[in-house]
Structures are given as structure tokens and as C-alpha cells.
Coordinates of N, CA and C in Angstrom, one line a residue:
Chain P
X1 N 9.6 -10.2 -14.6 CA 9.7 -10.9 -13.4 C 8.2 -11.5 -13.1
X2 N 8.2 -12.8 -13.0 CA 6.9 -13.4 -13.1 C 6.7 -14.0 -11.7
X3 N 7.2 -13.5 -10.6 CA 6.8 -13.8 -9.3 C 5.7 -13.1 -8.6
X4 N 5.3 -13.2 -7.4 CA 4.2 -12.7 -6.8 C 4.8 -11.2 -6.3
X5 N 3.9 -10.4 -6.7 CA 4.4 -9.0 -6.4 C 3.1 -8.4 -5.5
X6 N 3.7 -7.4 -4.6 CA 2.6 -6.6 -3.6 C 3.0 -5.3 -3.7
X7 N 1.8 -4.5 -3.5 CA 1.9 -3.2 -3.3 C 0.9 -2.6 -2.4
X8 N 1.1 -1.4 -1.6 CA 2.5 -1.1 -1.4 C 3.6 -1.8 -0.7
X9 N 4.9 -1.6 -0.7 CA 5.7 -2.4 0.2 C 5.8 -1.9 1.4
X10 N 5.4 -0.6 1.7 CA 5.3 -0.1 3.1 C 4.2 0.9 3.1
X11 N 3.4 0.9 4.2 CA 2.5 2.0 4.4 C 2.3 2.5 5.9
X12 N 2.4 3.7 6.3 CA 2.3 4.1 7.4 C 1.0 5.0 7.4
X13 N 0.0 4.7 8.3 CA -1.2 5.4 8.4 C -1.6 5.7 9.7
X14 N -2.5 6.6 10.1 CA -3.0 7.0 11.5 C -4.2 6.1 11.8
X15 N -4.3 5.7 13.0 CA -5.3 4.9 13.6 C -6.7 5.4 13.1
X16 N -7.4 4.6 12.4 CA -9.0 4.9 12.1 C -9.1 5.0 10.6
X17 N -7.7 5.2 9.9 CA -7.8 5.1 8.4 C -7.9 3.9 7.8
X18 N -8.6 3.8 6.6 CA -8.7 2.6 5.8 C -7.2 2.5 5.0
X19 N -6.9 1.2 5.0 CA -5.7 1.0 3.9 C -6.1 -0.2 3.0
X20 N -5.5 -0.2 1.9 CA -5.7 -1.5 0.8 C -4.4 -1.9 0.4
X21 N -4.1 -3.1 0.4 CA -3.1 -3.7 -0.4 C -3.5 -4.6 -1.5
X22 N -2.7 -4.7 -2.3 CA -2.8 -5.4 -3.6 C -1.7 -6.4 -3.8
X23 N -2.2 -7.5 -4.5 CA -1.4 -8.8 -4.7 C -1.5 -9.2 -6.1
X24 N -0.5 -9.3 -6.8 CA -0.6 -10.0 -8.2 C 0.1 -11.3 -8.0
X25 N -0.5 -12.4 -8.1 CA 0.1 -13.8 -8.1 C 0.8 -14.3 -9.4
X26 N 1.5 -15.3 -9.3 CA 2.0 -16.0 -10.5 C 0.8 -16.1 -11.5
X27 N 0.9 -16.0 -12.7 CA -0.1 -15.7 -13.6 C -0.9 -17.1 -13.7
X28 N -0.2 -18.2 -13.6 CA -1.0 -19.6 -14.1 C -1.4 -20.2 -12.6
X29 N -1.3 -19.6 -11.5 CA -1.7 -20.0 -10.3 C -3.1 -19.7 -9.8
X30 N -3.7 -20.8 -9.6 CA -5.2 -20.4 -9.4 C -5.6 -20.3 -7.9
X31 N -4.6 -20.3 -6.8 CA -4.8 -20.2 -5.4 C -4.0 -19.0 -4.9
X32 N -4.8 -18.3 -4.3 CA -4.1 -16.9 -3.6 C -4.4 -17.1 -1.9
X33 N -3.4 -16.8 -1.3 CA -3.5 -16.7 0.2 C -2.9 -15.4 0.6
X34 N -3.7 -14.9 1.9 CA -3.2 -13.8 2.4 C -2.8 -14.2 4.0
X35 N -1.6 -13.8 4.3 CA -1.1 -14.1 5.6 C -0.7 -12.8 6.4
X36 N -0.6 -12.8 7.7 CA -0.2 -11.7 8.5 C 0.9 -12.1 9.3
X37 N 2.1 -11.5 9.4 CA 3.3 -11.8 10.4 C 3.7 -10.7 11.1
X38 N 3.8 -10.9 12.4 CA 4.5 -9.9 13.3 C 5.8 -10.6 13.8
X39 N 6.7 -9.8 14.3 CA 8.1 -10.0 14.6 C 8.1 -11.3 15.7
X40 N 8.9 -12.2 15.1 CA 9.1 -13.4 16.0 C 8.1 -14.5 16.0
X41 N 7.1 -14.2 15.1 CA 6.0 -15.2 14.9 C 6.0 -15.7 13.4
X42 N 5.3 -16.9 13.3 CA 5.3 -17.4 12.0 C 3.9 -16.7 11.3
X43 N 3.9 -17.0 10.0 CA 2.9 -16.3 9.3 C 1.3 -16.8 9.8
X44 N 0.5 -16.0 9.9 CA -0.9 -16.3 10.4 C -1.9 -16.3 9.4
X45 N -2.6 -17.4 9.2 CA -3.4 -17.3 8.1 C -4.6 -16.4 8.2
X46 N -4.9 -15.6 7.0 CA -6.2 -14.9 7.1 C -7.2 -15.3 6.3
X47 N -6.7 -15.6 4.9 CA -7.9 -15.9 4.0 C -7.3 -16.4 2.7
X48 N -8.0 -17.3 2.2 CA -7.4 -17.7 0.8 C -8.7 -18.0 -0.4
X49 N -8.1 -17.8 -1.6 CA -9.0 -17.8 -2.8 C -8.8 -19.1 -3.8
X50 N -9.6 -19.7 -4.3 CA -9.3 -20.4 -5.4 C -10.1 -19.7 -6.6
X51 N -9.3 -19.3 -7.5 CA -9.9 -18.6 -8.6 C -10.5 -17.4 -8.0
X52 N -11.7 -17.0 -8.3 CA -12.4 -15.8 -7.6 C -13.3 -16.1 -6.4
X53 N -13.3 -17.4 -6.0 CA -14.1 -18.0 -4.9 C -13.3 -17.8 -3.6
X54 N -13.8 -17.1 -2.5 CA -13.2 -17.0 -1.3 C -13.5 -18.4 -0.4
X55 N -12.7 -19.4 -0.3 CA -12.8 -20.6 0.2 C -12.7 -20.7 1.8
X56 N -11.8 -20.0 2.3 CA -11.6 -20.1 3.7 C -11.2 -18.5 4.3
X57 N -11.8 -18.3 5.5 CA -11.5 -17.0 6.0 C -11.3 -17.4 7.5
X58 N -10.1 -16.8 8.1 CA -9.9 -17.2 9.4 C -10.8 -16.7 10.5
X59 N -11.2 -17.5 11.4 CA -12.1 -17.0 12.5 C -11.5 -15.9 13.3
X60 N -10.3 -15.7 13.3 CA -9.6 -14.7 14.0 C -9.8 -13.3 13.2
X61 N -10.2 -13.2 12.0 CA -10.3 -12.2 11.3 C -11.6 -11.4 11.5
X62 N -11.1 -10.0 12.0 CA -12.4 -9.2 12.3 C -13.2 -8.8 11.0
X63 N -14.3 -8.2 11.3 CA -15.0 -7.6 10.1 C -14.5 -6.4 9.5
X64 N -13.4 -6.2 10.2 CA -12.7 -4.9 9.5 C -12.2 -5.2 8.3
X65 N -11.6 -6.6 8.3 CA -10.7 -7.1 7.1 C -11.7 -7.7 6.0
X66 N -11.4 -7.1 4.8 CA -12.0 -7.9 3.6 C -11.0 -8.1 2.5
X67 N -11.2 -9.1 1.8 CA -10.5 -9.5 0.7 C -11.3 -9.9 -0.5
X68 N -10.9 -9.5 -1.8 CA -11.7 -9.8 -2.8 C -10.7 -10.1 -3.9
X69 N -10.9 -11.0 -4.9 CA -10.2 -11.5 -6.1 C -11.2 -11.5 -7.2
X70 N -11.5 -10.4 -7.8 CA -12.7 -10.2 -8.5 C -12.8 -10.9 -9.8
X71 N -11.7 -11.2 -10.5 CA -11.5 -11.8 -11.8 C -10.7 -13.1 -11.7
X72 N -10.4 -13.3 -10.5 CA -9.6 -14.8 -10.4 C -8.1 -14.3 -10.5
X73 N -7.6 -13.2 -10.6 CA -6.1 -12.9 -10.9 C -5.7 -12.1 -9.8
X74 N -5.6 -10.9 -9.6 CA -5.1 -10.0 -8.5 C -6.0 -10.1 -7.4
X75 N -5.7 -9.6 -6.2 CA -6.3 -9.6 -5.1 C -6.1 -8.4 -4.3
X76 N -7.2 -7.9 -3.6 CA -6.8 -6.8 -2.7 C -7.3 -7.1 -1.2
X77 N -6.6 -6.7 -0.2 CA -7.0 -6.8 1.2 C -7.1 -5.3 1.7
X78 N -8.4 -5.2 2.2 CA -8.6 -3.9 2.9 C -8.9 -4.1 4.4
X79 N -8.3 -3.1 5.0 CA -8.5 -2.9 6.3 C -9.2 -1.6 6.6
X80 N -10.2 -1.8 7.3 CA -11.0 -0.6 7.7 C -10.8 -0.1 9.2
X81 N -11.0 1.1 9.5 CA -10.6 1.7 10.8 C -9.6 1.0 11.4
X82 N -8.3 1.3 10.8 CA -7.0 0.6 11.5 C -6.7 0.7 12.9
X83 N -6.2 -0.2 13.4 CA -6.0 -0.1 14.8 C -4.4 -0.5 15.0
X84 N -3.9 0.0 16.0 CA -2.4 -0.1 16.4 C -2.0 -1.7 16.2
X85 N -2.9 -2.5 16.7 CA -2.6 -3.9 16.5 C -2.6 -4.5 15.2
X86 N -3.1 -3.9 14.4 CA -3.1 -4.2 12.9 C -1.5 -4.2 12.2
X87 N -0.7 -3.5 13.0 CA 0.8 -3.1 12.5 C 1.3 -4.6 12.3
X88 N 1.8 -4.8 11.2 CA 2.4 -6.2 10.7 C 2.8 -6.2 9.6
X89 N 3.5 -7.3 9.0 CA 3.7 -7.5 7.6 C 2.5 -8.5 6.9
X90 N 2.1 -7.8 5.7 CA 1.0 -8.8 5.2 C 1.7 -9.4 4.0
X91 N 1.5 -10.8 4.1 CA 2.0 -11.3 3.0 C 1.0 -12.3 2.1
X92 N 1.4 -11.9 0.9 CA 0.5 -12.8 -0.1 C 1.2 -13.9 -0.6
X93 N 0.6 -15.1 -0.9 CA 1.4 -16.3 -1.5 C 0.3 -16.7 -2.7
X94 N 1.0 -17.5 -3.5 CA 0.1 -18.2 -4.6 C 0.5 -19.5 -4.7
X95 N -0.2 -20.5 -5.3 CA 0.0 -21.7 -5.6 C -0.8 -22.2 -6.6
X96 N -0.5 -23.6 -7.2 CA -1.2 -24.0 -8.2 C -1.7 -25.5 -7.5
X97 N -3.0 -25.6 -8.1 CA -3.4 -27.1 -7.5 C -3.1 -28.0 -8.6
X98 N -2.5 -27.8 -9.6 CA -1.9 -28.8 -10.4 C -0.7 -29.4 -9.9
X99 N -0.6 -30.7 -9.8 CA 0.5 -31.5 -9.3 C 1.7 -31.3 -10.0
X100 N 2.8 -31.4 -9.4 CA 4.1 -31.0 -10.0 C 5.1 -31.9 -9.3
X101 N 4.8 -33.2 -9.1 CA 6.1 -33.9 -8.5 C 6.2 -33.4 -7.1
X102 N 7.3 -33.4 -6.6 CA 7.9 -33.2 -5.2 C 7.4 -31.9 -4.8
X103 N 7.0 -30.9 -5.5 CA 6.9 -29.6 -4.9 C 5.4 -29.2 -5.1
X104 N 4.7 -30.3 -5.0 CA 3.1 -30.0 -5.1 C 2.7 -29.1 -4.1
X105 N 1.8 -28.3 -4.2 CA 1.4 -27.3 -3.1 C 2.3 -26.2 -2.8
X106 N 3.5 -26.0 -3.3 CA 4.4 -25.0 -2.9 C 3.8 -23.8 -2.7
X107 N 3.9 -22.9 -1.9 CA 3.6 -21.5 -1.8 C 4.6 -20.6 -2.5
X108 N 4.3 -19.8 -3.1 CA 5.4 -18.6 -3.5 C 4.9 -17.3 -3.0
X109 N 5.7 -16.7 -2.0 CA 5.3 -15.5 -1.5 C 5.7 -14.4 -2.1
X110 N 5.0 -13.2 -2.0 CA 5.4 -12.0 -2.4 C 6.5 -11.5 -1.1
X111 N 7.1 -10.2 -1.3 CA 7.9 -9.6 -0.4 C 7.3 -8.9 0.8
X112 N 5.9 -8.8 0.7 CA 4.9 -8.4 1.8 C 4.7 -6.9 1.6
X113 N 3.9 -6.4 2.4 CA 3.5 -5.1 2.6 C 3.4 -4.9 4.0
X114 N 4.5 -3.9 4.4 CA 4.6 -3.7 5.8 C 3.5 -2.5 6.2
X115 N 2.7 -2.8 7.3 CA 1.8 -1.8 7.6 C 2.1 -1.4 9.0
X116 N 2.3 0.0 9.3 CA 2.6 0.7 10.5 C 1.4 1.6 10.8
X117 N 0.7 1.1 11.9 CA -0.5 2.1 12.4 C -0.1 2.9 13.6
X118 N -0.1 4.3 13.3 CA 0.5 5.2 14.5 C -0.7 5.6 15.5
Chain F
X1 N -4.0 -24.7 22.7 CA -2.9 -25.4 22.2 C -2.8 -25.0 20.5
X2 N -1.6 -24.4 20.1 CA -1.4 -24.1 18.8 C -1.6 -25.2 17.9
X3 N -2.0 -25.0 16.6 CA -2.2 -26.1 15.7 C -0.8 -26.6 15.4
X4 N 0.2 -25.9 15.1 CA 1.6 -26.2 14.8 C 2.5 -25.5 15.9
X5 N 3.4 -26.7 16.5 CA 4.1 -26.0 17.6 C 5.5 -26.5 17.3
X6 N 6.5 -25.7 17.5 CA 8.1 -25.9 17.2 C 8.9 -25.6 18.5
X7 N 10.2 -26.2 18.3 CA 11.1 -25.7 19.4 C 11.1 -24.3 19.5
X8 N 11.2 -23.7 20.5 CA 11.2 -22.2 20.8 C 12.5 -21.5 20.2
X9 N 13.6 -22.1 20.4 CA 14.9 -21.6 19.9 C 15.2 -20.2 20.7
X10 N 16.1 -19.5 20.2 CA 17.0 -19.8 19.0 C 18.1 -20.9 19.4
X11 N 18.6 -21.3 18.2 CA 19.6 -22.3 18.2 C 20.9 -21.6 17.8
X12 N 22.0 -21.8 18.6 CA 23.2 -21.0 18.1 C 24.3 -22.2 18.1
X13 N 24.7 -22.5 17.0 CA 25.6 -23.7 16.6 C 26.8 -23.2 16.1
X14 N 28.1 -23.9 16.2 CA 29.1 -23.6 15.6 C 29.1 -24.2 14.0
X15 N 29.8 -23.6 13.2 CA 29.8 -24.2 11.7 C 30.4 -25.8 11.9
X16 N 29.6 -26.3 11.0 CA 30.0 -27.8 10.9 C 29.1 -28.8 11.9
X17 N 28.3 -28.2 12.6 CA 27.6 -28.9 13.7 C 26.4 -29.5 12.9
X18 N 25.8 -30.6 13.7 CA 24.3 -31.1 13.3 C 23.4 -30.5 14.1
X19 N 22.4 -29.8 13.6 CA 21.2 -29.4 14.5 C 19.8 -30.1 14.0
X20 N 19.1 -30.3 14.9 CA 17.7 -30.9 14.6 C 16.6 -30.1 15.1
X21 N 15.5 -29.8 14.2 CA 14.4 -28.9 14.6 C 13.2 -29.9 14.8
X22 N 12.5 -29.8 15.8 CA 11.2 -30.5 16.1 C 9.8 -29.9 15.9
X23 N 8.8 -30.4 15.4 CA 7.6 -29.9 15.1 C 6.4 -30.8 15.2
X24 N 5.4 -30.3 16.1 CA 4.2 -31.5 16.4 C 3.0 -30.5 15.8
X25 N 2.0 -31.4 15.3 CA 1.0 -30.7 14.8 C -0.2 -31.3 15.3
X26 N -1.5 -30.6 15.6 CA -2.6 -31.1 16.2 C -3.8 -31.7 15.4
X27 N -3.8 -31.4 13.9 CA -4.8 -31.6 13.2 C -4.3 -33.1 12.5
X28 N -5.1 -34.0 13.1 CA -4.9 -35.3 12.5 C -5.1 -35.5 10.9
X29 N -5.9 -34.7 10.4 CA -6.4 -34.7 9.0 C -5.4 -34.1 8.1
X30 N -4.3 -33.6 8.7 CA -3.1 -33.0 7.9 C -2.6 -34.0 6.9
X31 N -2.3 -33.6 5.7 CA -2.0 -34.7 4.8 C -0.6 -34.2 4.0
X32 N -0.3 -33.0 4.1 CA 1.1 -32.5 3.4 C 1.8 -31.7 4.5
X33 N 3.0 -32.0 4.3 CA 3.9 -31.3 5.4 C 5.2 -30.7 4.6
X34 N 5.7 -29.4 5.2 CA 6.8 -29.0 4.7 C 7.8 -28.2 5.6
X35 N 9.0 -27.9 5.3 CA 9.7 -27.1 6.0 C 10.1 -25.8 4.9
X36 N 9.9 -24.6 5.6 CA 10.0 -23.5 4.9 C 11.4 -22.7 5.6
X37 N 11.9 -21.9 4.8 CA 13.0 -21.2 5.2 C 12.7 -19.7 5.1
X38 N 13.0 -19.0 6.3 CA 12.8 -17.4 6.2 C 14.0 -16.7 6.6
X39 N 14.7 -15.9 5.7 CA 15.8 -15.1 6.1 C 15.3 -13.7 6.7
X40 N 15.9 -13.2 7.5 CA 15.6 -12.0 8.2 C 14.9 -11.0 7.2
X41 N 13.9 -10.6 7.6 CA 13.1 -9.5 6.6 C 13.1 -10.0 5.2
X42 N 13.0 -11.1 5.0 CA 12.6 -11.7 3.6 C 11.4 -12.7 3.8
X43 N 10.7 -12.9 2.6 CA 9.6 -13.7 2.5 C 10.1 -15.2 2.8
X44 N 8.9 -16.2 3.3 CA 9.3 -17.6 3.5 C 9.5 -18.2 2.1
X45 N 10.4 -19.1 2.1 CA 10.5 -19.9 0.9 C 10.6 -21.4 1.0
X46 N 10.0 -22.1 0.3 CA 10.0 -23.6 0.5 C 11.6 -24.3 0.4
X47 N 11.9 -25.1 1.6 CA 13.2 -25.6 1.8 C 13.0 -27.0 1.1
X48 N 11.9 -27.9 1.8 CA 11.6 -28.9 1.2 C 10.3 -29.5 1.7
X49 N 9.6 -30.4 0.9 CA 8.4 -31.1 1.4 C 8.8 -32.3 2.4
X50 N 7.8 -32.8 3.1 CA 8.3 -33.9 3.9 C 7.3 -35.1 3.6
X51 N 8.0 -36.2 3.2 CA 7.3 -37.5 2.9 C 7.3 -38.4 4.1
X52 N 6.2 -39.4 4.0 CA 6.0 -40.4 4.9 C 7.2 -41.3 5.2
X53 N 8.0 -41.6 4.1 CA 9.0 -42.2 4.0 C 10.3 -41.7 4.6
X54 N 10.3 -40.5 4.8 CA 11.4 -39.6 5.0 C 12.1 -39.3 3.8
X55 N 12.6 -38.2 3.8 CA 13.4 -37.8 2.5 C 14.7 -36.8 2.8
X56 N 15.6 -36.9 2.0 CA 16.8 -36.1 2.0 C 17.0 -35.2 0.9
X57 N 17.7 -34.2 1.2 CA 18.1 -33.3 0.1 C 19.5 -32.6 0.6
X58 N 20.5 -33.3 0.0 CA 21.9 -32.9 0.3 C 22.1 -32.9 1.9
X59 N 22.4 -31.9 2.4 CA 22.6 -32.0 3.9 C 21.4 -31.9 4.7
X60 N 20.2 -31.7 4.2 CA 19.0 -31.6 5.0 C 18.1 -32.9 4.8
X61 N 17.7 -33.5 6.1 CA 16.9 -34.6 6.1 C 15.6 -34.3 7.1
X62 N 14.5 -34.8 6.3 CA 13.2 -34.4 7.0 C 12.6 -35.8 7.2
X63 N 11.9 -36.0 8.4 CA 11.2 -37.1 8.8 C 9.6 -36.7 9.4
X64 N 8.9 -37.8 9.0 CA 7.4 -37.5 9.6 C 7.1 -38.8 10.1
X65 N 6.3 -38.6 11.4 CA 5.8 -39.6 12.0 C 4.4 -39.3 12.3
X66 N 3.5 -40.0 11.6 CA 2.0 -39.5 11.6 C 1.3 -40.1 12.7
X67 N 1.9 -41.2 13.4 CA 1.2 -41.6 14.5 C 1.3 -40.8 15.8
X68 N 2.7 -40.0 15.8 CA 2.9 -39.2 16.7 C 2.8 -37.6 16.4
X69 N 2.3 -37.4 15.0 CA 2.0 -36.3 14.7 C 3.1 -35.4 14.9
X70 N 4.3 -35.5 14.3 CA 5.4 -35.3 14.6 C 6.5 -35.1 13.3
X71 N 7.1 -33.8 13.3 CA 7.9 -33.6 12.0 C 9.2 -33.2 12.4
X72 N 10.3 -33.7 11.8 CA 11.8 -33.2 12.1 C 12.4 -32.8 11.0
X73 N 13.5 -32.0 11.1 CA 14.2 -31.5 10.1 C 15.8 -31.6 10.8
X74 N 16.7 -32.4 10.1 CA 18.1 -32.4 10.4 C 19.1 -31.7 9.5
X75 N 20.0 -31.0 9.9 CA 20.8 -30.3 9.1 C 22.1 -30.6 9.6
X76 N 22.7 -31.3 8.6 CA 24.1 -31.7 8.8 C 25.3 -30.9 8.2
X77 N 26.5 -30.7 9.2 CA 27.6 -29.9 8.5 C 27.0 -28.3 8.1
X78 N 26.6 -27.8 9.1 CA 25.9 -26.4 9.0 C 26.8 -25.7 8.5
X79 N 26.2 -24.6 7.7 CA 27.1 -23.5 7.2 C 26.6 -22.2 7.5
X80 N 27.4 -21.1 7.5 CA 27.0 -19.8 7.8 C 25.6 -19.6 7.2
X81 N 25.6 -19.9 6.0 CA 24.4 -19.5 5.1 C 23.1 -20.1 5.5
X82 N 23.2 -21.2 6.2 CA 21.8 -21.7 6.9 C 21.3 -21.1 8.0
X83 N 22.0 -19.9 8.5 CA 21.4 -18.9 9.6 C 19.9 -18.5 9.0
X84 N 18.9 -18.7 9.8 CA 17.6 -18.2 9.2 C 16.4 -18.8 10.0
X85 N 15.3 -18.5 9.9 CA 14.3 -19.0 10.7 C 13.6 -20.3 9.8
X86 N 13.4 -21.5 10.5 CA 12.9 -22.5 9.9 C 11.5 -22.6 10.2
X87 N 10.6 -22.8 9.3 CA 9.0 -22.9 9.8 C 8.6 -24.3 9.2
X88 N 7.9 -24.8 10.2 CA 7.1 -25.9 9.9 C 5.7 -25.6 9.4
X89 N 5.3 -26.4 8.4 CA 4.0 -26.2 7.7 C 3.3 -27.2 7.5
X90 N 1.8 -27.1 7.8 CA 1.0 -28.5 7.5 C -0.2 -28.0 7.0
X91 N -0.7 -28.9 6.1 CA -1.8 -28.7 5.3 C -2.7 -29.9 5.2
X92 N -4.0 -29.5 5.3 CA -5.1 -30.8 5.3 C -6.0 -30.3 3.8
X93 N -6.2 -31.4 3.2 CA -6.9 -31.2 1.6 C -7.9 -30.3 1.8
X94 N -7.8 -29.3 1.0 CA -8.9 -28.2 0.9 C -9.0 -27.1 2.0
X95 N -7.8 -27.2 2.7 CA -7.8 -26.3 3.7 C -6.5 -25.3 3.7
X96 N -6.3 -24.5 4.6 CA -5.1 -23.5 4.4 C -3.9 -24.2 4.7
X97 N -2.7 -23.5 4.7 CA -1.6 -23.9 5.1 C -1.3 -23.3 6.4
X98 N -1.0 -24.1 7.4 CA -0.7 -23.6 8.6 C 0.6 -23.6 9.1
X99 N 1.1 -22.4 9.6 CA 2.7 -22.2 9.8 C 2.9 -22.3 11.1
X100 N 3.9 -23.0 11.7 CA 4.3 -22.9 13.1 C 4.9 -21.5 13.4
X101 N 5.5 -21.4 14.5 CA 6.0 -20.1 15.0 C 7.4 -20.0 14.4
X102 N 8.1 -20.9 14.1 CA 9.3 -20.9 13.6 C 10.4 -21.1 14.6
X103 N 11.7 -21.6 14.1 CA 12.8 -21.8 15.2 C 14.0 -21.1 14.3
X104 N 14.6 -20.2 15.1 CA 15.6 -19.3 14.7 C 16.9 -20.0 14.8
X105 N 17.7 -20.1 13.8 CA 19.2 -20.8 13.7 C 20.2 -19.7 13.4
X106 N 21.2 -19.8 14.2 CA 22.3 -19.0 14.1 C 23.5 -20.0 14.0
X107 N 24.2 -19.8 12.8 CA 25.3 -20.7 12.8 C 26.7 -19.7 12.9
X108 N 27.4 -20.1 13.7 CA 28.4 -19.3 14.3 C 29.8 -19.7 13.6
X109 N 30.7 -18.7 13.2 CA 32.0 -18.9 12.7 C 32.9 -19.6 13.7

């Protein structure tokens, strides 16, 4: 399978604990995005990378959130001192900056990591 | 004001109906426009890109009005399998992809 994969698929944690999510993008994609989605809402942008460089980070993202993409391949998203409001689906997506006709810039999403903070 | 806004929905329509979704965006620097589809408890997937001249893909037609910063999606002869949430997405060069809140469609038998 050469799609975007995320791990773990589900995480239940107690408030105050740290959690880390991993995303493996499509191998030839140089851009990787993290989004958060809650029920009934669209995906909310968190951050994105081009290769290993973090190009943009949402102003809404607290300093408890950090993301890395050390070798320009997989990425991790860490949430420190989790709060109940962090409960959401965390979606990773990848894309290529190479043009490919009408599907230029298409985002390919993983199935997400669902976080529940008790 | 949110950067991308959509009809609140939900839309409940009978099979065979034509349904239109509207979307407005606030960033005038936006260059690329898309409609994504998201099934319940699944990840979003690209439905179609939206071009300035408008474009059609089978039963789906997308329109863009840059002056009004408005995007639309028309679904003709709706099928039960069209039931999903439709997400409007805009992107400015070098910036992230901004998603609207989505409009849920239920096609009823």
C-alpha cells in the first residue's frame, strides 16, 4: 500500500499526559500537512512541511503542540500536557509540488489518528 | 469571519434531484480551489478542482467567480452514493490549504 499511513489509529489518554502521532506520507511527496478535525467541522490547519522545513504553523496552535519531519520523510506530531479540548481526529496529508495536470496540489489524506483525552 | 464559509446544511434531497452548494472565501490571494468529499468517519478525498472557466465531471459541475470570491458545486441526478459531506477548499501560493466547515448531503430513496 503506497498511501498515507498514520499511527496509532486511536489513542485514549488522561489529561496531562503527552501523546505522539506518526505520519508516513506517500514516498514521492515533498509536502506534508497536519490538520485537526472535530465532529461537524472541516479540517483545521495545524502545520505543514516542505521536505524537512516547517513552512507554516497555525497561529491557533498552542506551544504544547510540536511537529517534526527530521529527514523529510515521516513526520511526528506531539501534544504535551494534553487537555480535554485536544480530543479530535488528527489528520495527516501529503502532496507534491510537481504539477500533474488537473490534479495539481491534490492532498492525499491518511485515515487519521483519533485522540480522546479523559 | 471564517476564511472559507459554506452553506450550513444539511441538505436532504430525493434521488434524482439537482442540488447546489455554495462557498465563499475571504483571501483574495487564493489561487487554487477544490471540492473535497468526506464520507462519514473517513478521510477527505478530492472530488474535483475548480477552474476559472468552470468545469464539469460527469454529473458534477464546479464554478468559480473570482470577483465575488464565490465557488459553487452542482450535482445533477443525485444518487444515494452521493451522500457525504462536501468540503470547499482554497489555497494561496506558498500557503496552506484552508477547508470550509463542509455541507452535509443526504440523498434519500
